[in-house]
PDB file of C-alpha atoms in Angstrom:
ATOM      1  CA  ASP A1229       9.369  -8.226  -7.740  1.00 61.00           C
ATOM      2  CA  ALA A1230      11.069  -5.892 -10.202  1.00 64.00           C
ATOM      3  CA  LYS A1231      12.541  -2.291  -8.851  1.00 88.00           C
ATOM      4  CA  THR A1232      10.771   0.741 -10.172  1.00 94.00           C
ATOM      5  CA  THR A1233      11.915   4.281 -10.782  1.00 95.00           C
ATOM      6  CA  GLN A1234       9.741   7.468 -10.528  1.00 97.00           C
ATOM      7  CA  PRO A1235      10.358  11.006 -10.383  1.00 97.00           C
ATOM      8  CA  PRO A1236      10.349  12.733  -6.874  1.00 96.00           C
ATOM      9  CA  SER A1237       7.687  15.381  -7.695  1.00 97.00           C
ATOM     10  CA  MET A1238       5.580  16.808 -10.662  1.00 97.00           C
ATOM     11  CA  ASP A1239       3.084  19.747 -10.784  1.00 97.00           C
ATOM     12  CA  CYS A1240      -0.152  19.808 -12.677  1.00 96.00           C
ATOM     13  CA  ALA A1241      -2.554  22.425 -13.382  1.00 97.00           C
ATOM     14  CA  GLU A1242      -6.205  21.462 -12.370  1.00 97.00           C
ATOM     15  CA  GLY A1243      -8.088  20.732 -15.411  1.00 96.00           C
ATOM     16  CA  ARG A1244      -5.287  19.254 -17.251  1.00 97.00           C
ATOM     17  CA  ALA A1245      -4.176  15.753 -17.795  1.00 97.00           C
ATOM     18  CA  ALA A1246      -1.414  14.367 -15.390  1.00 98.00           C
ATOM     19  CA  ASN A1247       1.043  11.945 -16.731  1.00 98.00           C
ATOM     20  CA  LEU A1248       2.861  10.108 -14.276  1.00 98.00           C
ATOM     21  CA  PRO A1249       5.874   7.871 -15.603  1.00 98.00           C
ATOM     22  CA  CYS A1250       7.509   4.818 -14.248  1.00 97.00           C
ATOM     23  CA  ASN A1251      10.695   2.950 -15.332  1.00 96.00           C
ATOM     24  CA  HIS A1252      10.713  -0.737 -14.582  1.00 95.00           C
ATOM     25  CA  SER A1253      13.535  -2.157 -16.998  1.00 93.00           C
ATOM     26  CA  THR A1254      14.122  -5.419 -14.997  1.00 91.00           C
ATOM     27  CA  ILE A1255      10.375  -6.418 -14.863  1.00 92.00           C
ATOM     28  CA  SER A1256       9.564 -10.177 -16.073  1.00 88.00           C
ATOM     29  CA  GLY A1257       7.161 -11.534 -18.007  1.00 86.00           C
ATOM     30  CA  ASN A1258       4.823 -12.536 -15.434  1.00 84.00           C
ATOM     31  CA  GLU A1259       4.828  -9.376 -13.398  1.00 88.00           C
ATOM     32  CA  TYR A1260       2.077  -6.875 -13.416  1.00 90.00           C
ATOM     33  CA  VAL A1261       2.176  -3.306 -12.944  1.00 93.00           C
ATOM     34  CA  TYR A1262       0.358  -1.733 -10.189  1.00 93.00           C
ATOM     35  CA  TRP A1263      -0.554   1.972  -9.171  1.00 96.00           C
ATOM     36  CA  TYR A1264      -1.451   3.058  -5.861  1.00 96.00           C
ATOM     37  CA  ARG A1265      -1.887   6.675  -4.503  1.00 97.00           C
ATOM     38  CA  GLN A1266      -1.931   8.180  -1.049  1.00 96.00           C
ATOM     39  CA  ILE A1267      -3.773  11.377  -0.022  1.00 95.00           C
ATOM     40  CA  HIS A1268      -2.226  13.464   2.765  1.00 89.00           C
ATOM     41  CA  SER A1269      -0.888  10.448   5.030  1.00 80.00           C
ATOM     42  CA  GLN A1270      -4.258   8.377   4.609  1.00 93.00           C
ATOM     43  CA  GLY A1271      -4.116   4.917   3.763  1.00 95.00           C
ATOM     44  CA  PRO A1272      -2.810   3.968   0.106  1.00 95.00           C
ATOM     45  CA  GLN A1273      -5.577   3.495  -2.413  1.00 95.00           C
ATOM     46  CA  TYR A1274      -5.574   1.102  -5.436  1.00 94.00           C
ATOM     47  CA  ILE A1275      -5.722   3.052  -8.732  1.00 96.00           C
ATOM     48  CA  ILE A1276      -5.280   0.570 -11.533  1.00 94.00           C
ATOM     49  CA  HIS A1277      -2.980  -2.280 -12.845  1.00 92.00           C
ATOM     50  CA  GLY A1278      -2.010  -3.695 -16.166  1.00 92.00           C
ATOM     51  CA  LEU A1279       0.047  -6.635 -17.842  1.00 91.00           C
ATOM     52  CA  LYS A1280       0.738  -5.383 -21.061  1.00 90.00           C
ATOM     53  CA  ASN A1281      -2.399  -3.917 -22.688  1.00 85.00           C
ATOM     54  CA  ASN A1282      -3.450  -0.463 -21.830  1.00 93.00           C
ATOM     55  CA  GLU A1283      -5.844  -0.174 -19.402  1.00 94.00           C
ATOM     56  CA  THR A1284      -8.515   2.430 -18.372  1.00 96.00           C
ATOM     57  CA  ASN A1285     -11.037   2.827 -15.447  1.00 94.00           C
ATOM     58  CA  GLU A1286     -13.101   5.336 -13.810  1.00 94.00           C
ATOM     59  CA  MET A1287     -10.104   7.043 -12.035  1.00 93.00           C
ATOM     60  CA  ALA A1288      -6.942   6.778 -14.639  1.00 97.00           C
ATOM     61  CA  SER A1289      -5.669   5.122 -17.649  1.00 98.00           C
ATOM     62  CA  LEU A1290      -2.372   3.019 -17.562  1.00 98.00           C
ATOM     63  CA  ILE A1291      -0.129   3.131 -20.912  1.00 97.00           C
ATOM     64  CA  ILE A1292       2.259   0.336 -20.778  1.00 96.00           C
ATOM     65  CA  THR A1293       5.248   0.479 -23.547  1.00 96.00           C
ATOM     66  CA  GLU A1294       5.394  -2.414 -25.864  1.00 94.00           C
ATOM     67  CA  ASP A1295       8.707  -3.672 -24.329  1.00 94.00           C
ATOM     68  CA  ARG A1296       7.138  -3.259 -20.866  1.00 95.00           C
ATOM     69  CA  LYS A1297       9.999  -1.674 -19.530  1.00 95.00           C
ATOM     70  CA  SER A1298       8.243   1.570 -18.707  1.00 96.00           C
ATOM     71  CA  SER A1299       4.639   2.771 -17.991  1.00 97.00           C
ATOM     72  CA  THR A1300       2.573   6.047 -17.856  1.00 98.00           C
ATOM     73  CA  LEU A1301      -0.189   6.729 -15.294  1.00 98.00           C
ATOM     74  CA  ILE A1302      -2.736   9.234 -16.805  1.00 98.00           C
ATOM     75  CA  LEU A1303      -5.210  11.339 -14.691  1.00 98.00           C
ATOM     76  CA  PRO A1304      -7.225  12.960 -17.696  1.00 96.00           C
ATOM     77  CA  HIS A1305      -8.624  15.969 -15.754  1.00 95.00           C
ATOM     78  CA  ALA A1306      -6.586  16.446 -12.668  1.00 96.00           C
ATOM     79  CA  THR A1307      -8.509  18.139  -9.794  1.00 97.00           C
ATOM     80  CA  LEU A1308      -7.133  19.610  -6.469  1.00 97.00           C
ATOM     81  CA  ARG A1309      -8.201  16.229  -4.783  1.00 96.00           C
ATOM     82  CA  ASP A1310      -5.748  14.326  -7.050  1.00 97.00           C
ATOM     83  CA  THR A1311      -2.971  15.761  -4.939  1.00 98.00           C
ATOM     84  CA  ALA A1312      -1.190  12.893  -3.579  1.00 97.00           C
ATOM     85  CA  VAL A1313       1.943  10.548  -3.676  1.00 96.00           C
ATOM     86  CA  TYR A1314       1.638   8.126  -6.363  1.00 98.00           C
ATOM     87  CA  TYR A1315       3.137   4.737  -6.375  1.00 97.00           C
ATOM     88  CA  CYS A1316       4.331   2.401  -9.140  1.00 96.00           C
ATOM     89  CA  ILE A1317       4.787  -1.016  -8.012  1.00 94.00           C
ATOM     90  CA  VAL A1318       5.522  -4.115  -9.810  1.00 92.00           C
ATOM     91  CA  ARG A1319       4.768  -7.575  -8.646  1.00 86.00           C
ATOM     92  CA  ALA A1320       3.863 -11.054  -9.837  1.00 78.00           C
ATOM     93  CA  ALA A1321       0.631 -12.432 -10.954  1.00 67.00           C
ATOM     94  CA  TYR A1322      -1.616 -14.149  -8.788  1.00 64.00           C
ATOM     95  CA  THR A1323       0.450 -16.884  -7.063  1.00 64.00           C
ATOM     96  CA  GLY A1324      -1.972 -18.062  -4.759  1.00 64.00           C
ATOM     97  CA  THR A1325      -0.385 -16.416  -1.784  1.00 67.00           C
ATOM     98  CA  ALA A1326      -0.442 -13.247  -0.028  1.00 67.00           C
ATOM     99  CA  SER A1327       0.286 -10.401  -2.781  1.00 70.00           C
ATOM    100  CA  LYS A1328       2.941  -8.435  -0.795  1.00 77.00           C
ATOM    101  CA  LEU A1329       3.483  -5.117  -2.139  1.00 85.00           C
ATOM    102  CA  THR A1330       6.622  -3.423  -2.205  1.00 86.00           C
ATOM    103  CA  PHE A1331       6.353   0.726  -1.912  1.00 89.00           C
ATOM    104  CA  GLY A1332       9.099   2.990  -3.140  1.00 89.00           C
ATOM    105  CA  THR A1333       9.025   6.569  -2.342  1.00 89.00           C
ATOM    106  CA  GLY A1334       6.513   7.396  -5.371  1.00 95.00           C
ATOM    107  CA  THR A1335       5.810  10.672  -7.161  1.00 97.00           C
ATOM    108  CA  ARG A1336       4.612  13.573  -5.156  1.00 97.00           C
ATOM    109  CA  LEU A1337       1.864  15.257  -7.591  1.00 98.00           C
ATOM    110  CA  GLN A1338       0.756  19.009  -6.666  1.00 98.00           C
ATOM    111  CA  VAL A1339      -2.312  19.773  -8.487  1.00 98.00           C
ATOM    112  CA  THR A1340      -2.510  23.817  -8.640  1.00 96.00           C
ATOM    113  CA  LEU A1341      -5.246  26.175  -9.711  1.00 92.00           C
TER     114      LEU A1341
ATOM    115  CA  ASN Y1498     -19.091  -2.311   4.886  1.00 75.00           C
ATOM    116  CA  ALA Y1499     -16.659  -0.226   7.420  1.00 83.00           C
ATOM    117  CA  GLY Y1500     -13.562  -1.941   5.521  1.00 94.00           C
ATOM    118  CA  VAL Y1501     -10.448  -1.968   7.412  1.00 97.00           C
ATOM    119  CA  THR Y1502     -10.534  -0.254  10.913  1.00 97.00           C
ATOM    120  CA  GLN Y1503      -7.733   0.661  13.082  1.00 98.00           C
ATOM    121  CA  THR Y1504      -7.250   1.470  16.817  1.00 97.00           C
ATOM    122  CA  PRO Y1505      -6.228   3.774  18.144  1.00 97.00           C
ATOM    123  CA  LYS Y1506      -5.687   6.786  16.021  1.00 96.00           C
ATOM    124  CA  PHE Y1507      -2.739   8.014  17.969  1.00 96.00           C
ATOM    125  CA  ARG Y1508      -0.639   7.002  20.785  1.00 97.00           C
ATOM    126  CA  ILE Y1509       2.461   8.281  22.624  1.00 97.00           C
ATOM    127  CA  LEU Y1510       4.478   5.443  24.430  1.00 97.00           C
ATOM    128  CA  LYS Y1511       7.537   5.726  26.752  1.00 97.00           C
ATOM    129  CA  ILE Y1512      10.359   3.727  25.810  1.00 97.00           C
ATOM    130  CA  GLY Y1513      10.148  -0.046  27.008  1.00 97.00           C
ATOM    131  CA  GLN Y1514       6.303   0.155  27.058  1.00 97.00           C
ATOM    132  CA  SER Y1515       4.139  -2.180  25.411  1.00 96.00           C
ATOM    133  CA  MET Y1516       1.065  -1.870  23.376  1.00 96.00           C
ATOM    134  CA  THR Y1517      -1.139  -3.546  20.787  1.00 98.00           C
ATOM    135  CA  LEU Y1518      -2.583  -2.041  17.623  1.00 98.00           C
ATOM    136  CA  GLN Y1519      -5.766  -3.346  16.531  1.00 98.00           C
ATOM    137  CA  CYS Y1520      -6.981  -4.161  13.155  1.00 98.00           C
ATOM    138  CA  THR Y1521     -10.569  -5.361  12.020  1.00 98.00           C
ATOM    139  CA  GLN Y1522     -11.576  -5.912   8.658  1.00 97.00           C
ATOM    140  CA  ASP Y1523     -15.246  -6.602   7.663  1.00 95.00           C
ATOM    141  CA  MET Y1524     -14.736  -7.853   3.798  1.00 93.00           C
ATOM    142  CA  ASN Y1525     -14.235 -11.497   4.797  1.00 91.00           C
ATOM    143  CA  HIS Y1526     -10.533 -11.070   3.169  1.00 91.00           C
ATOM    144  CA  ASN Y1527      -8.113 -13.670   3.663  1.00 89.00           C
ATOM    145  CA  TYR Y1528      -5.247 -11.938   3.655  1.00 91.00           C
ATOM    146  CA  MET Y1529      -3.953  -9.294   5.819  1.00 94.00           C
ATOM    147  CA  TYR Y1530      -1.070  -7.009   6.227  1.00 95.00           C
ATOM    148  CA  TRP Y1531       0.927  -4.653   8.422  1.00 97.00           C
ATOM    149  CA  TYR Y1532       2.980  -1.875   7.152  1.00 97.00           C
ATOM    150  CA  ARG Y1533       4.995   0.934   8.654  1.00 97.00           C
ATOM    151  CA  GLN Y1534       5.778   4.087   7.084  1.00 96.00           C
ATOM    152  CA  ASP Y1535       8.418   6.503   7.992  1.00 94.00           C
ATOM    153  CA  PRO Y1536       8.166  10.126   7.187  1.00 88.00           C
ATOM    154  CA  GLY Y1537       9.083  10.866   3.463  1.00 86.00           C
ATOM    155  CA  MET Y1538       9.267   7.104   2.865  1.00 89.00           C
ATOM    156  CA  GLY Y1539       7.059   4.197   1.301  1.00 90.00           C
ATOM    157  CA  LEU Y1540       5.470   1.745   3.375  1.00 93.00           C
ATOM    158  CA  LYS Y1541       7.638  -1.289   4.559  1.00 94.00           C
ATOM    159  CA  LEU Y1542       5.938  -4.732   5.117  1.00 94.00           C
ATOM    160  CA  ILE Y1543       6.164  -5.884   8.803  1.00 96.00           C
ATOM    161  CA  TYR Y1544       3.989  -9.054   8.824  1.00 96.00           C
ATOM    162  CA  TYR Y1545       1.303 -10.757   7.186  1.00 94.00           C
ATOM    163  CA  SER Y1546      -1.126 -13.472   7.337  1.00 93.00           C
ATOM    164  CA  VAL Y1547      -2.575 -15.715   4.628  1.00 89.00           C
ATOM    165  CA  GLY Y1548      -5.602 -16.799   6.991  1.00 90.00           C
ATOM    166  CA  ALA Y1549      -6.375 -17.686  10.507  1.00 92.00           C
ATOM    167  CA  GLY Y1550      -3.480 -19.002  12.528  1.00 93.00           C
ATOM    168  CA  ILE Y1551      -0.791 -18.506   9.814  1.00 93.00           C
ATOM    169  CA  THR Y1552       1.577 -15.670   9.949  1.00 94.00           C
ATOM    170  CA  ASP Y1553       4.717 -14.792   8.138  1.00 93.00           C
ATOM    171  CA  LYS Y1554       7.473 -12.151   8.686  1.00 94.00           C
ATOM    172  CA  GLY Y1555       7.757  -9.319   6.131  1.00 92.00           C
ATOM    173  CA  GLU Y1556      10.818  -6.972   5.441  1.00 92.00           C
ATOM    174  CA  VAL Y1557      10.902  -5.439   8.851  1.00 95.00           C
ATOM    175  CA  PRO Y1558       9.877  -7.750  11.460  1.00 96.00           C
ATOM    176  CA  ASN Y1559      12.163  -7.077  14.491  1.00 96.00           C
ATOM    177  CA  GLY Y1560      10.505  -5.753  17.682  1.00 96.00           C
ATOM    178  CA  TYR Y1561       6.873  -6.746  16.617  1.00 97.00           C
ATOM    179  CA  ASN Y1562       4.670  -9.623  16.980  1.00 97.00           C
ATOM    180  CA  VAL Y1563       1.399 -10.598  15.318  1.00 97.00           C
ATOM    181  CA  SER Y1564      -1.563 -13.275  15.748  1.00 96.00           C
ATOM    182  CA  ARG Y1565      -4.708 -14.190  13.673  1.00 96.00           C
ATOM    183  CA  SER Y1566      -6.929 -16.094  15.561  1.00 96.00           C
ATOM    184  CA  THR Y1567     -10.034 -14.847  13.438  1.00 96.00           C
ATOM    185  CA  THR Y1568     -10.418 -13.989   9.841  1.00 95.00           C
ATOM    186  CA  GLU Y1569     -11.269 -10.462  10.927  1.00 96.00           C
ATOM    187  CA  ASP Y1570      -8.908  -9.661  13.186  1.00 97.00           C
ATOM    188  CA  PHE Y1571      -5.024  -8.881  13.005  1.00 98.00           C
ATOM    189  CA  PRO Y1572      -3.523  -7.324  15.932  1.00 98.00           C
ATOM    190  CA  LEU Y1573       0.319  -5.959  15.976  1.00 98.00           C
ATOM    191  CA  ARG Y1574       1.882  -6.193  19.306  1.00 98.00           C
ATOM    192  CA  LEU Y1575       5.028  -4.032  20.141  1.00 96.00           C
ATOM    193  CA  GLU Y1576       6.740  -5.362  23.345  1.00 89.00           C
ATOM    194  CA  LEU Y1577       9.521  -3.077  24.148  1.00 94.00           C
ATOM    195  CA  ALA Y1578       8.954  -0.060  22.296  1.00 96.00           C
ATOM    196  CA  ALA Y1579      12.090   1.844  21.093  1.00 96.00           C
ATOM    197  CA  PRO Y1580      12.403   5.670  19.477  1.00 96.00           C
ATOM    198  CA  SER Y1581      13.107   3.683  16.262  1.00 96.00           C
ATOM    199  CA  GLN Y1582       9.536   2.395  16.115  1.00 97.00           C
ATOM    200  CA  THR Y1583       8.147   5.973  15.947  1.00 97.00           C
ATOM    201  CA  SER Y1584       6.235   5.572  12.539  1.00 97.00           C
ATOM    202  CA  VAL Y1585       2.705   5.495  11.140  1.00 97.00           C
ATOM    203  CA  TYR Y1586       1.326   1.955  10.815  1.00 98.00           C
ATOM    204  CA  PHE Y1587      -1.181   0.677   8.214  1.00 98.00           C
ATOM    205  CA  CYS Y1588      -3.101  -2.238   8.436  1.00 98.00           C
ATOM    206  CA  ALA Y1589      -4.494  -3.917   4.968  1.00 96.00           C
ATOM    207  CA  SER Y1590      -6.403  -6.677   3.660  1.00 94.00           C
ATOM    208  CA  SER Y1591      -7.099  -8.424   0.488  1.00 90.00           C
ATOM    209  CA  TYR Y1592      -8.755 -10.972  -1.015  1.00 83.00           C
ATOM    210  CA  SER Y1593      -6.647 -13.046  -3.571  1.00 71.00           C
ATOM    211  CA  SER Y1594      -7.885 -15.241  -6.456  1.00 66.00           C
ATOM    212  CA  PRO Y1595      -6.958 -15.698 -10.297  1.00 58.00           C
ATOM    213  CA  ARG Y1596     -10.036 -13.582 -11.380  1.00 59.00           C
ATOM    214  CA  LEU Y1597      -9.994 -10.674  -9.047  1.00 63.00           C
ATOM    215  CA  ARG Y1598      -7.704  -7.642  -9.430  1.00 68.00           C
ATOM    216  CA  ASP Y1599      -5.891  -8.335  -6.092  1.00 73.00           C
ATOM    217  CA  GLU Y1600      -6.229  -4.988  -4.579  1.00 86.00           C
ATOM    218  CA  GLN Y1601      -5.263  -4.289  -1.221  1.00 90.00           C
ATOM    219  CA  PHE Y1602      -7.337  -2.297   1.511  1.00 93.00           C
ATOM    220  CA  PHE Y1603      -5.989  -0.070   3.680  1.00 96.00           C
ATOM    221  CA  GLY Y1604      -6.949   1.277   7.046  1.00 97.00           C
ATOM    222  CA  PRO Y1605      -6.604   4.883   8.204  1.00 96.00           C
ATOM    223  CA  GLY Y1606      -3.245   4.329  10.043  1.00 97.00           C
ATOM    224  CA  THR Y1607      -2.104   4.757  13.769  1.00 97.00           C
ATOM    225  CA  ARG Y1608       0.241   7.312  14.255  1.00 97.00           C
ATOM    226  CA  LEU Y1609       2.739   6.259  17.027  1.00 97.00           C
ATOM    227  CA  THR Y1610       5.600   7.998  18.894  1.00 97.00           C
ATOM    228  CA  VAL Y1611       7.992   6.570  21.047  1.00 97.00           C
ATOM    229  CA  LEU Y1612       9.687   9.224  23.681  1.00 95.00           C
TER     230      LEU Y1612
END
């Protein structure tokens, strides 16, 4: 699976959009971009994933550049409860076997009043 | 559904002791995983299982053993605890198919200290 690079930390004011970048310049054609987050040492939680089109769900939006070498996770109206470590993970599409995830150190997002 | 449950929540072991970390899921997932997370680091895969009776090593399997006798349970065994195994352990499960998003569901973790 391709390696990802994320900034170690970011701040965001409550109510504003939080934009978390991720570089994955070695991503291959069949690899998806997944985002998970981990709130205060709880187990990680799935947020969203995408292949090449932009994706949106009830939690966030995912914008993937046309060359697929980078992506941005957008939390449109950040709240204090969004304070967490956010992990960007690249992995192959469904392979018929276990989906092993490779976690880096992620981005620690601090949402402030 | 309770999701993924882990016991115990906390444990302190002496060097050389053994213990089993329990993990149970009630979502009928075929795949299960054990990760460890050291302070300030991301999660690392220890072992995983694609179904009852089938297990395989992950990135950091040394010092651990697993078994998968049922779909629901995936215990992790530490035989001779060492200080390097001080960590938080997370169990996860997933159901993989082409039409699903292949999301892993994580338990709350077991915080283990070896002294």
